Coordinates of C-alpha atoms in Angstrom, one line a residue:
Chain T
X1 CA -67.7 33.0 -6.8
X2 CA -64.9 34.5 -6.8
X3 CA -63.9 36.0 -3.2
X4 CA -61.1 38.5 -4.2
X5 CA -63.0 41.8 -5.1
X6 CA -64.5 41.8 -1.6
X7 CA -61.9 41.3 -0.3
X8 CA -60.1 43.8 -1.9
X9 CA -63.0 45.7 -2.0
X10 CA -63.2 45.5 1.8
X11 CA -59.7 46.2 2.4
X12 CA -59.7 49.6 0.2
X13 CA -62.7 51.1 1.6
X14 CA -61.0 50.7 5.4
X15 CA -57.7 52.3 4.0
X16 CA -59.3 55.0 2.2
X17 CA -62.1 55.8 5.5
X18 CA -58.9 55.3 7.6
X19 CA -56.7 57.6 5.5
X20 CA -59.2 59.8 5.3
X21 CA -60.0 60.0 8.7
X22 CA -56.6 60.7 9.6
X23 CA -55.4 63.3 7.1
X24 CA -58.9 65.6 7.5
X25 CA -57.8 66.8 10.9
X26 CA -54.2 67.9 9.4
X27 CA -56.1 69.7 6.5
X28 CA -57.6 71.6 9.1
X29 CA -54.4 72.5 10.9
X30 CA -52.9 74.3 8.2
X31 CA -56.1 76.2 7.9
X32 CA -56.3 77.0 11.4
X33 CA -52.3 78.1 11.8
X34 CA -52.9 80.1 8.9
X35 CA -55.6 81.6 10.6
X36 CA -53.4 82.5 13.9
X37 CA -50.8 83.9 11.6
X38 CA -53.1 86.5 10.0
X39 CA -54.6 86.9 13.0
X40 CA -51.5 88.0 15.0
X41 CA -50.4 89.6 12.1
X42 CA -53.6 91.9 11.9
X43 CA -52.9 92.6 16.0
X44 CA -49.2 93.4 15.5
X45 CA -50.1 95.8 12.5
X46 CA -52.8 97.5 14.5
X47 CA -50.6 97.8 17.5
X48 CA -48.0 99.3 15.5
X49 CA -50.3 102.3 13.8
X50 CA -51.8 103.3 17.7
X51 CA -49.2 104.3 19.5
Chain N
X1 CA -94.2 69.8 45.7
X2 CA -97.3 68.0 43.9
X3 CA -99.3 71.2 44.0
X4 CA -96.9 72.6 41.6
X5 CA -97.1 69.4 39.4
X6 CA -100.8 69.7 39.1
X7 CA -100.9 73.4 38.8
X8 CA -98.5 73.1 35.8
X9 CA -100.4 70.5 34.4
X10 CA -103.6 72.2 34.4
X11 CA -102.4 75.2 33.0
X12 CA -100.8 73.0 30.1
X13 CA -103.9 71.3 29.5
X14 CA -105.7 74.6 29.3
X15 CA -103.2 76.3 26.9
X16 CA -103.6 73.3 24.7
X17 CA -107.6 73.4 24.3
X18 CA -106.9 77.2 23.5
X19 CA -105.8 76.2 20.4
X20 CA -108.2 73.1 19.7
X21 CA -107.6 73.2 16.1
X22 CA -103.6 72.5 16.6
X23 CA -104.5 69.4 18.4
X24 CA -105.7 68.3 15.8
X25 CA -102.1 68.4 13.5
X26 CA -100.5 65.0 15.0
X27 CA -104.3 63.6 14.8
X28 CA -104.5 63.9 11.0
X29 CA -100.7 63.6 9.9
X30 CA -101.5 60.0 11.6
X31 CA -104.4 59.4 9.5
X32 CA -102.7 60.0 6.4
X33 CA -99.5 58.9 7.0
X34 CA -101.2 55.1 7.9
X35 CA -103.6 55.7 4.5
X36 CA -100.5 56.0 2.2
X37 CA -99.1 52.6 3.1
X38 CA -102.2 50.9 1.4
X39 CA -102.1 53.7 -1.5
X40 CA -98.0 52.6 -1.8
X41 CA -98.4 48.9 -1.2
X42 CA -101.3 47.9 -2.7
X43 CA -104.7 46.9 -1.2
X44 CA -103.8 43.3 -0.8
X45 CA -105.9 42.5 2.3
X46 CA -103.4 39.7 3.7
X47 CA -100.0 42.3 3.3
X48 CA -101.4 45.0 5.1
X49 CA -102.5 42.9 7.6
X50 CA -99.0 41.6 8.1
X51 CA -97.2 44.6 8.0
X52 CA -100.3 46.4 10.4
X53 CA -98.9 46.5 13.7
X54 CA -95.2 47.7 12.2
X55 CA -97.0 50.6 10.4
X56 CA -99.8 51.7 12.9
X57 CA -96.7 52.2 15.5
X58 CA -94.1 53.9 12.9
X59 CA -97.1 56.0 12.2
X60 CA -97.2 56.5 16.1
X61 CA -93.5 57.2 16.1
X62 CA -93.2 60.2 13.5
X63 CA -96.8 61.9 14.8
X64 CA -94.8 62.0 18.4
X65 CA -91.8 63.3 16.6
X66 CA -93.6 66.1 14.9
X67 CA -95.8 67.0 18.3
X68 CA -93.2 67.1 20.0
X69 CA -91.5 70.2 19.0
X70 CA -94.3 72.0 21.0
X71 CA -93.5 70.8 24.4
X72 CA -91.5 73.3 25.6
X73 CA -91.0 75.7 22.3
X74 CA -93.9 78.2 23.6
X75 CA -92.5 78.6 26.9
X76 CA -88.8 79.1 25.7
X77 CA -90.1 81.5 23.3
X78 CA -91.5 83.6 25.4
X79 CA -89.6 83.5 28.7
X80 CA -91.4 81.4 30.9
X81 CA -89.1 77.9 30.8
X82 CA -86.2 80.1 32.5
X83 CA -88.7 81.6 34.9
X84 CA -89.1 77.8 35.9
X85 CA -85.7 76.9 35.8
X86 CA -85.1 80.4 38.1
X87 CA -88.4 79.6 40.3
X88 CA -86.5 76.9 42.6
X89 CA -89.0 73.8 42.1
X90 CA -87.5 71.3 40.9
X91 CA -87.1 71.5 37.1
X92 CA -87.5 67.4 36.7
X93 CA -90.9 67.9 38.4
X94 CA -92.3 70.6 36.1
X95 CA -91.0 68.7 32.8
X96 CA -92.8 65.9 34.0
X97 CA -95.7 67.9 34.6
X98 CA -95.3 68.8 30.9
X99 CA -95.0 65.7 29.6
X100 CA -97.8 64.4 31.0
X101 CA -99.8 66.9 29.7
X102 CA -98.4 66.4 26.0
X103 CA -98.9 62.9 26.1
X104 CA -102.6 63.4 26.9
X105 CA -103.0 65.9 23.9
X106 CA -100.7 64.2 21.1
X107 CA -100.6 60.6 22.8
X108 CA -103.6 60.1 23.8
X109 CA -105.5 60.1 20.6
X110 CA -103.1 57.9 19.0
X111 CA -104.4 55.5 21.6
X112 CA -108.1 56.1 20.9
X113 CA -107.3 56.3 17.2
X114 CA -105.7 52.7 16.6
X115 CA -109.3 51.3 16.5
X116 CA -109.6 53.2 12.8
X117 CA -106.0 52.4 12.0
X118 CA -106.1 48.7 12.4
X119 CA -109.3 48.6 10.6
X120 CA -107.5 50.7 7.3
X121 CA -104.9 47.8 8.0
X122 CA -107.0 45.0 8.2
X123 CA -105.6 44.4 11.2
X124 CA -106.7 40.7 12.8
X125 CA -109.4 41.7 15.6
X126 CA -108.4 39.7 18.3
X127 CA -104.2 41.5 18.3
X128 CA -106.2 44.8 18.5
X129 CA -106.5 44.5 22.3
X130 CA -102.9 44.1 22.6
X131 CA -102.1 47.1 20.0
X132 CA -103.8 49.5 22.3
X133 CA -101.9 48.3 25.2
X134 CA -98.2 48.7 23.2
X135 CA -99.6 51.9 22.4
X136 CA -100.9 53.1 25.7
X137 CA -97.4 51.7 27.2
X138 CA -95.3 52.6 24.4
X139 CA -96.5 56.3 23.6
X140 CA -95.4 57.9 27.1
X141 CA -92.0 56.4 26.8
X142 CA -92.3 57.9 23.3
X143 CA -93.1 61.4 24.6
X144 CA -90.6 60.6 27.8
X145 CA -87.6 60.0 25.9
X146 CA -88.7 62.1 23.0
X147 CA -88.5 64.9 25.6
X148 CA -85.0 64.7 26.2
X149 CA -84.2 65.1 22.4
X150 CA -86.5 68.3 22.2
X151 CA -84.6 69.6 25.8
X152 CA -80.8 68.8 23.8
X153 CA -82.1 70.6 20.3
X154 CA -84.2 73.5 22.1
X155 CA -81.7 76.5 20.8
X156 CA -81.3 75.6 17.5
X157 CA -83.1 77.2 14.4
X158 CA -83.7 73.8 12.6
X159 CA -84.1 71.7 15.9
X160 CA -86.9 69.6 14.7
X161 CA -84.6 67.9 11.9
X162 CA -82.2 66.8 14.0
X163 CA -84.7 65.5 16.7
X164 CA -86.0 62.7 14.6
X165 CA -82.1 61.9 14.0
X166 CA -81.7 62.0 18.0
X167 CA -84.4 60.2 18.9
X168 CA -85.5 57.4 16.4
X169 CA -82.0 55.5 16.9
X170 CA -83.1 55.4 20.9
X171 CA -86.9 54.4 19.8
X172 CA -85.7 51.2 17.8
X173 CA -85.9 49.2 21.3
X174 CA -89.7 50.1 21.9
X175 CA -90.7 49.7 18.4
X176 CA -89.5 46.5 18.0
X177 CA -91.3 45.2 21.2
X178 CA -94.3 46.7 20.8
X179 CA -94.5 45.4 16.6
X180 CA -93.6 41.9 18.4
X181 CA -95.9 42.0 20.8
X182 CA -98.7 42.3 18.5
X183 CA -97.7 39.9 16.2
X184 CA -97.0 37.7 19.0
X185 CA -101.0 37.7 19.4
X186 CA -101.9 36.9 15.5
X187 CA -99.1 34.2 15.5
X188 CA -101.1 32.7 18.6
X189 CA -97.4 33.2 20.5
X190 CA -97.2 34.1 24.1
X191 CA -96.8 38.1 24.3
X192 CA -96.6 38.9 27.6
X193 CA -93.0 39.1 27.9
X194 CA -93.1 42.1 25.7
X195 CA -95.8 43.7 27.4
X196 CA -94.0 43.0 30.3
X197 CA -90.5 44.7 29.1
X198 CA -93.0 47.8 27.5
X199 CA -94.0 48.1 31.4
X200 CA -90.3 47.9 32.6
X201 CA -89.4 50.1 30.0
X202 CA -92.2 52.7 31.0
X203 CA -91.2 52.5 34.7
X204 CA -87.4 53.4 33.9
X205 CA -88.2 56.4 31.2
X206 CA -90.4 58.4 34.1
X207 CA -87.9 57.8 36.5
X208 CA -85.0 58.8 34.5
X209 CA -86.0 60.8 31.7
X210 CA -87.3 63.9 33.1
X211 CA -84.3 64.0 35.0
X212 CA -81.9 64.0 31.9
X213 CA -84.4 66.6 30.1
X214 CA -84.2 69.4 32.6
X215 CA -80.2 68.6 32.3
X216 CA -80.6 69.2 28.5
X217 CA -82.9 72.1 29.7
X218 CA -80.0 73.5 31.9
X219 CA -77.5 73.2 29.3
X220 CA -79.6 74.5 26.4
X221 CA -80.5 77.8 28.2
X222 CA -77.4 78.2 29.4
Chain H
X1 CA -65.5 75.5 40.7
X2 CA -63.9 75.2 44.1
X3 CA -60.1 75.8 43.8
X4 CA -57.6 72.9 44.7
X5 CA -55.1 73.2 47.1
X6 CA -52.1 72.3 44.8
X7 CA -51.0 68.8 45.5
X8 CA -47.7 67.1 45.8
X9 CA -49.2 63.7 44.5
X10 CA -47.3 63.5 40.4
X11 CA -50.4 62.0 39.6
X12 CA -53.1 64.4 40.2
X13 CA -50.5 67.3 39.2
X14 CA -50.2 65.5 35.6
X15 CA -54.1 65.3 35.3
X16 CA -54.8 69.0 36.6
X17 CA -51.8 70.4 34.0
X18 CA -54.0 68.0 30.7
X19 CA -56.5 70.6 31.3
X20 CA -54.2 73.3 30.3
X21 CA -54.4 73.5 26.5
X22 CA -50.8 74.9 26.1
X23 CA -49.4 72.4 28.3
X24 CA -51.8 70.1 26.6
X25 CA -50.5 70.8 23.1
X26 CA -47.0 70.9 23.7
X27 CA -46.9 67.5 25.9
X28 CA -49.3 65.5 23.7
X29 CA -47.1 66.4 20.2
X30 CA -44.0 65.0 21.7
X31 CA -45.9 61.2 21.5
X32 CA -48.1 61.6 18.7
X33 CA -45.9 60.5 16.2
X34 CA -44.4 57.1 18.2
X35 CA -48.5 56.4 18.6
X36 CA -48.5 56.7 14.8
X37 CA -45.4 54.7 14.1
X38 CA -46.7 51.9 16.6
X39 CA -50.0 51.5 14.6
X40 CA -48.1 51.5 11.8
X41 CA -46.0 48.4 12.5
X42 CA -48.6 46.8 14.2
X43 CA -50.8 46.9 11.1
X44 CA -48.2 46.4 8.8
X45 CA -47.4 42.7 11.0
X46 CA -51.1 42.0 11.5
X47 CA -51.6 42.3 8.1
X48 CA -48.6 40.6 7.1
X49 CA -49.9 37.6 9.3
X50 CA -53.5 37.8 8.3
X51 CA -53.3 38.0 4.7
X52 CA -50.2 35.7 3.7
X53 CA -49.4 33.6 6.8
X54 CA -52.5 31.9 8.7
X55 CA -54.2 29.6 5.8
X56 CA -57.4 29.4 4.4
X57 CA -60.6 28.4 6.2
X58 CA -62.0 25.4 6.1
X59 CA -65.4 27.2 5.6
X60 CA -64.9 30.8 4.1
X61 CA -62.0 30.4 2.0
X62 CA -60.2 33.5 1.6
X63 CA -63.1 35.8 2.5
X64 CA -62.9 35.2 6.0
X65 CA -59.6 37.1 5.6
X66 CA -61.9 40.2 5.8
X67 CA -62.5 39.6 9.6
X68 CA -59.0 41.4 10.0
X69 CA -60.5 44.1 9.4
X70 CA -64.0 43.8 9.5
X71 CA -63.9 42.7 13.3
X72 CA -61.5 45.2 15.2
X73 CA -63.4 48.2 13.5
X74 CA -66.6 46.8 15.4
X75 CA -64.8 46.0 18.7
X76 CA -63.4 49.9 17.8
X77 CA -66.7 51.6 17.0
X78 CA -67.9 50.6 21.0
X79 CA -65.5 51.3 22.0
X80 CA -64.9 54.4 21.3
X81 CA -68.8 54.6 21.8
X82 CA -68.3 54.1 25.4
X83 CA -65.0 56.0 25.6
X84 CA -66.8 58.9 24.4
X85 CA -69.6 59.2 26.6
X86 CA -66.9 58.6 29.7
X87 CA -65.6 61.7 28.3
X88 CA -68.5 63.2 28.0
X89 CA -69.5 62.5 31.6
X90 CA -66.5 63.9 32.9
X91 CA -66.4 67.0 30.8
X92 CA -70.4 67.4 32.0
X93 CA -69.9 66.9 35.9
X94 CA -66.3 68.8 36.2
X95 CA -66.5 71.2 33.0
X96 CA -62.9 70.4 31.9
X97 CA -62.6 71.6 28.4
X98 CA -60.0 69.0 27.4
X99 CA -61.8 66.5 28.2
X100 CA -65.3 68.3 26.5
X101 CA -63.1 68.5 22.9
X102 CA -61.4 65.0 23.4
X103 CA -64.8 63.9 23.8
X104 CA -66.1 65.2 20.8
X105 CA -63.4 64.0 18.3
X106 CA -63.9 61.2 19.3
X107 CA -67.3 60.7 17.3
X108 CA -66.2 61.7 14.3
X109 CA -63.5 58.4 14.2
X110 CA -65.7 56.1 16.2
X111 CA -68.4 57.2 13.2
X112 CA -65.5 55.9 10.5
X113 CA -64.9 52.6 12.5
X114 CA -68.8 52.2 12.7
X115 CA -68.8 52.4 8.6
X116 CA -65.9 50.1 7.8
X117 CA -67.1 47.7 10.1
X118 CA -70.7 48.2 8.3
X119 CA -69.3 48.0 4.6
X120 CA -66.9 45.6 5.6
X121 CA -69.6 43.1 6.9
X122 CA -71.6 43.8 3.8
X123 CA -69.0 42.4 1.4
X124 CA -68.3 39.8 3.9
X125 CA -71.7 38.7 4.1
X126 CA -71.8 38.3 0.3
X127 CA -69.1 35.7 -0.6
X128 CA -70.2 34.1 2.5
X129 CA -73.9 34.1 3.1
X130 CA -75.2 35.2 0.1
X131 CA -76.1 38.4 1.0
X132 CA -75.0 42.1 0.8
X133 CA -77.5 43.4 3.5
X134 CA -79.1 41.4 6.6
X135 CA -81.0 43.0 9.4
X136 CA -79.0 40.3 11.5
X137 CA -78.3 41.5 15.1
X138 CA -74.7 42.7 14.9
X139 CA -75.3 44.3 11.6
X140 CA -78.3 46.0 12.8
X141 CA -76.9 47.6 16.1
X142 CA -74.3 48.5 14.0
X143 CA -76.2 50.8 11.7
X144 CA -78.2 52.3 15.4
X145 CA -74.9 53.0 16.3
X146 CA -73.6 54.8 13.7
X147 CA -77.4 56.9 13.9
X148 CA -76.3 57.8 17.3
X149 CA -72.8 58.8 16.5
X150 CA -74.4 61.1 13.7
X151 CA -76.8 62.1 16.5
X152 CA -73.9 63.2 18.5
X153 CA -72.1 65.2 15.9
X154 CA -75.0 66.7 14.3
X155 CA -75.8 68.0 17.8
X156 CA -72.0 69.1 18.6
X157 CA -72.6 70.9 14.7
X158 CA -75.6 72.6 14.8
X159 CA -74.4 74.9 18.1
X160 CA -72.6 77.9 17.9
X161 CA -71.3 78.0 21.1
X162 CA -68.5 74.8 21.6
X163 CA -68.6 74.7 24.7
X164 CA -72.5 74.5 25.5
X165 CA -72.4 72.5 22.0
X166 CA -70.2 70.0 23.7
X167 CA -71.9 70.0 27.0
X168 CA -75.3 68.8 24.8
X169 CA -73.9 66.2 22.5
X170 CA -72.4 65.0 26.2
X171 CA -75.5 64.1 27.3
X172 CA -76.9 62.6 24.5
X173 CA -74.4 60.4 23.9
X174 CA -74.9 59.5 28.0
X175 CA -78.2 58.6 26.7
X176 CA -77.3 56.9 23.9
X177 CA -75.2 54.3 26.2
X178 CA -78.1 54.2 28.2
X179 CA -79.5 52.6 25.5
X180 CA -76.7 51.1 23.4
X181 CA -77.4 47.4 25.5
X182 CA -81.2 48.0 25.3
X183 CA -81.1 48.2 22.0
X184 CA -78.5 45.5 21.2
X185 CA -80.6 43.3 23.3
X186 CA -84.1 43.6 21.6
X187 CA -82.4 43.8 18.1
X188 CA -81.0 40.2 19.2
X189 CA -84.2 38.7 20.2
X190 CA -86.2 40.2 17.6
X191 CA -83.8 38.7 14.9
X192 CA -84.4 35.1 16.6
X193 CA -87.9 35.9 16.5
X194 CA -88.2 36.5 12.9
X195 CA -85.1 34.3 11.3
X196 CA -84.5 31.0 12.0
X197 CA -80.9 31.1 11.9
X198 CA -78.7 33.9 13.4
X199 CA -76.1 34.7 10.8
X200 CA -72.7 35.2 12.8
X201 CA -69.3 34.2 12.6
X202 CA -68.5 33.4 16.4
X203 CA -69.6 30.0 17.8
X204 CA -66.6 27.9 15.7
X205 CA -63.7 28.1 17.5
X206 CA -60.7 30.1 16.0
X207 CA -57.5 28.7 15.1
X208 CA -54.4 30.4 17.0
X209 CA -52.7 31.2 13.2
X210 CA -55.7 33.5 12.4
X211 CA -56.2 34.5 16.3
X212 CA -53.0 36.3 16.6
X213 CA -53.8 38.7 13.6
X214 CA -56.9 39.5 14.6
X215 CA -55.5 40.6 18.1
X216 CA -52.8 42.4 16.6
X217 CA -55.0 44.5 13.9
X218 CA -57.3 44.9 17.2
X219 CA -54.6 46.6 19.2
X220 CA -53.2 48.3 16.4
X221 CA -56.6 50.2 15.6
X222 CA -56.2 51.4 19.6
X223 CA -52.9 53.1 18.4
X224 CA -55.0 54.8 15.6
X225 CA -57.7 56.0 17.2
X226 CA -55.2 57.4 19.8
X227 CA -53.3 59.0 17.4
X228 CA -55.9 60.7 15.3
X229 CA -58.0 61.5 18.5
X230 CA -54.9 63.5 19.8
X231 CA -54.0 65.3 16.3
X232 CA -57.9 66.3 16.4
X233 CA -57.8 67.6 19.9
X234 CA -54.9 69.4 19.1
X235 CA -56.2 71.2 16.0
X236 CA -59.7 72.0 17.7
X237 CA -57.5 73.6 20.2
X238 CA -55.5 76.0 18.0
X239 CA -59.2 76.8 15.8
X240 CA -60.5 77.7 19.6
X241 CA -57.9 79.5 21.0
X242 CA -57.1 81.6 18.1
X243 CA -57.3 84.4 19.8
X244 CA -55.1 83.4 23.1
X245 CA -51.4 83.9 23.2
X246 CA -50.3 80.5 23.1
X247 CA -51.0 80.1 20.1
X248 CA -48.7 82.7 18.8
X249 CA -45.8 80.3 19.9
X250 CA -47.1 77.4 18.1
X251 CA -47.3 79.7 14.3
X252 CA -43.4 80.1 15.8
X253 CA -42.5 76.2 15.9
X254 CA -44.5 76.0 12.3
X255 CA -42.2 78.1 11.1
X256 CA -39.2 76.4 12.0
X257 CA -40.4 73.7 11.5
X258 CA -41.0 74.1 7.9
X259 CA -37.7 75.9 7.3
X260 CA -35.5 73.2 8.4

């Protein structure tokens, strides 16, 4: 039997779980400063109209 | 301290036989869960009686799943489990107390049931002995630990879902001692070093588990 | 919480000023990327070991190659495992919320180590032993495990509140350890109970070529899991504290950092 697809097979599953893993949080981070900048944005624009 | 304990119990008890006809639910949910194994399997006398003992206590494991929802949703519900929590007993005392009384209204029948069960199962005679006993040890550690999963999932909408998530990974220990145990008896294998770790096992999860449930308590209502 | 008298001690001073989350941010960004750049090389020479340098074995062939792999996800999922509930532990008794949202990103990679290690040993266990799927002891506990983690994050999930949310996946995963050797233990026996032969891969001694590797891609995967833990914590941080000032400074470095 040939060995090389599982071990291949093995291999890319780790790198793609691993890569995976790794890059989700960074996803998120654009997401979230996005969501900071509209926020203060919102606060500054509000702040600006009571006065 | 105890007069508490037994107060609570009896007034468990008694709100449970209110409502005779929901004692009923794990009861039957038993009965057909074990009856579909034969309807899936196939009649074979010899199969079912091999795979008996591993059924009959799955079975055992989802009925306790699904009664346990009702341990402590009535009192959360309506205000009561904070009134507890507020009253200055101990809170591991009075979810003992309320264990206890759940495992003699959803455990206990599962107990007196097996007879039935391992009869569907064609379960040899002489390992019934030893079934009950798994099942008389195994069921309050069931309810015991189970009661820490309902304490942790209490607040949540869909909480009964993610029990059986919570709390089957943490019932794989008993399961497999109790299954072992009984087919320890038909493979004419010693088995009382399983009954042995079942009692162990028992011991630990009333000495420790109402402690971590009124923590999941605390943190739930908090 | 009882107030400390501010100490003089560097030690205690560096662990009180973790539990500030701008101090927090700032401090862990400066190392994140030398963690990332030491699992990097680290993997990059374990690999390089593993895969072209030791030989073939005796036994396996090439497949026991997949050990590199295979084996310092398991040794990570554990760990992390245990990691995570000392976390928890501390976040439960002393309420720090660092340590409550370290704890909880932690599941989330510990759940990825737990199913490399599990797909991993399935295609090892192929080649090798014939089989995709055994309910062998290590396998097994493996797959309890990764129930728990998903235990722990469907908990941590399914509350609104983070903070309570955190407190509650804390204790289960308390319980969980608890268990973890309980289970590991009657998974073991039961396995010799019902299979003659326990299917594992430790027993034969290891030859130092194919030791080193391992080590290497073991202590690499520490580097990882630091990393990504930290760049979690980090972004839970800004999602939480939206609202709070400090977080207007970091949109600031963004900025910058993007125009230059």
């Amino acid at each position: 039997m040939n060995h090389a697809p599982f071990i291949w097979g093995s291999y890319a599953i780790a790198t793609f779980v691993l890569l995976w893993t790794a890059v989700a949080p960074l996803i998120s981070k654009k997401t979230a400063i996005k969501d900071i900048r509209t926020f203060n944005q919102a606060r500054e624009q509000s702040r600006d109209t009571d006065s | 301290m105890s007069g508490a304990f037994l107060a609570l119990l009896r007034r468990d008890l008694l709100l449970a036989f209110r409502r005779r006809t929901e004692l009923l639910f794990p009861v039957a949910f038993l009965l057909v869960v074990v009856s579909l194994f034969p309807l899936g399997i196939g009649p074979g006398p010899a199969l079912l009686a091999r795979i008996a003992p591993g059924v009959i206590w799955i079975a055992a494991l989802l009925a306790t799943v699904i009664s346990l929802d009702g341990l402590f949703r009535s009192d959360y519900d309506d205000g009561t489990l904070e009134q507890f929590i507020l009253s200055g007993h101990p809170l591991t005392l009075i979810v003992l107390a309320k264990i206890v009384a759940h495992w003699l209204v959803a455990g206990l029948p599962l107990v007196l049931l097996s007879p039935l069960l391992a009869i569907w199962m064609n379960l040899p005679m002489e390992s019934l002995g030893v079934l009950i006993v798994t099942l008389l040890l195994g069921t309050p550690i069931l309810s015991l630990i189970g009661s820490i999963g309902v304490g942790l999932t209490l607040s949540l909408k869909r909480g009964g879902q993610l029990l059986s998530l919570l709390v089957f990974p943490l019932y794989v220990p008993i399961l497999i001692l109790a299954t072992a145990a009984v087919m320890a008896v038909a493979d004419g294998l010693p088995y009382g070093a399983f009954l042995g770790l079942l009692t162990a096992g028992l011991v630990t999860s009333v000495t420790l588990a109402p402690f971590a449930a009124a923590a999941a308590l605390k943190i739930s209502l908090s | 919480m009882k107030t400390v008298k501010p100490r003089k001690n560097p030690l205690v001073m560096f662990i009180h000023k973790l539990g500030s989350p701008p101090w927090f941010y700032d401090f862990t960004g400066k190392f994140v990327p030398w963690l990332w750049a030491v699992f990097a090389g680290l993997t990059v020479w374990g690999l390089y070991l593993g895969l072209f340098v030791a030989p073939p074995d005796y036994l396996q062939g090439e497949s026991y190659r997949i050990m590199y792999i295979h084996v310092p996800a398991a040794w990570m999922s554990m760990m992390i495992y245990v990691l995570m509930a000392f976390m928890g532990f501390i976040a439960l008794i002393w309420r720090i919320r660092t340590m409550e949202i370290m704890a909880m990103n932690s599941a989330p990679i510990g759940a990825a180590f737990t199913l490399i290690a599990l797909a991993t040993g399935s295609l090892w266990g192929r080649p090798t032993w014939g089989a995709y799927w055994v309910w062998d002891a290590r396998l097994t506990s493996e797959l309890v495990l990764l129930f728990l983690y998903l235990g722990v994050i469907g908990l941590y999930k399914a509350m609104d509140e983070p903070r309570k949310a955190a407190r509650a996946a804390s204790l289960l995963a308390l319980v969980g350890l608890v268990n973890l050797p309980i289970i590991h233990f009657s998974v073991k026996w039961w396995n010799t109970l019902h299979q003659g032969s326990s299917i594992s891969m430790t027993g034969s001694k290891i030859d130092p070529s194919m030791l080193w590797p391992l080590l290497i891609m073991a202590i690499a995967m520490k580097f990882y899991y630091g990393a990504n833990l930290i760049t979690r914590s980090r972004v839970t941080l800004l999602e939480q504290d939206l609202r709070k000032g400090w977080t207007r400074g970091v949109i600031g470095d963004a900025a910058k950092e993007r125009k230059s």
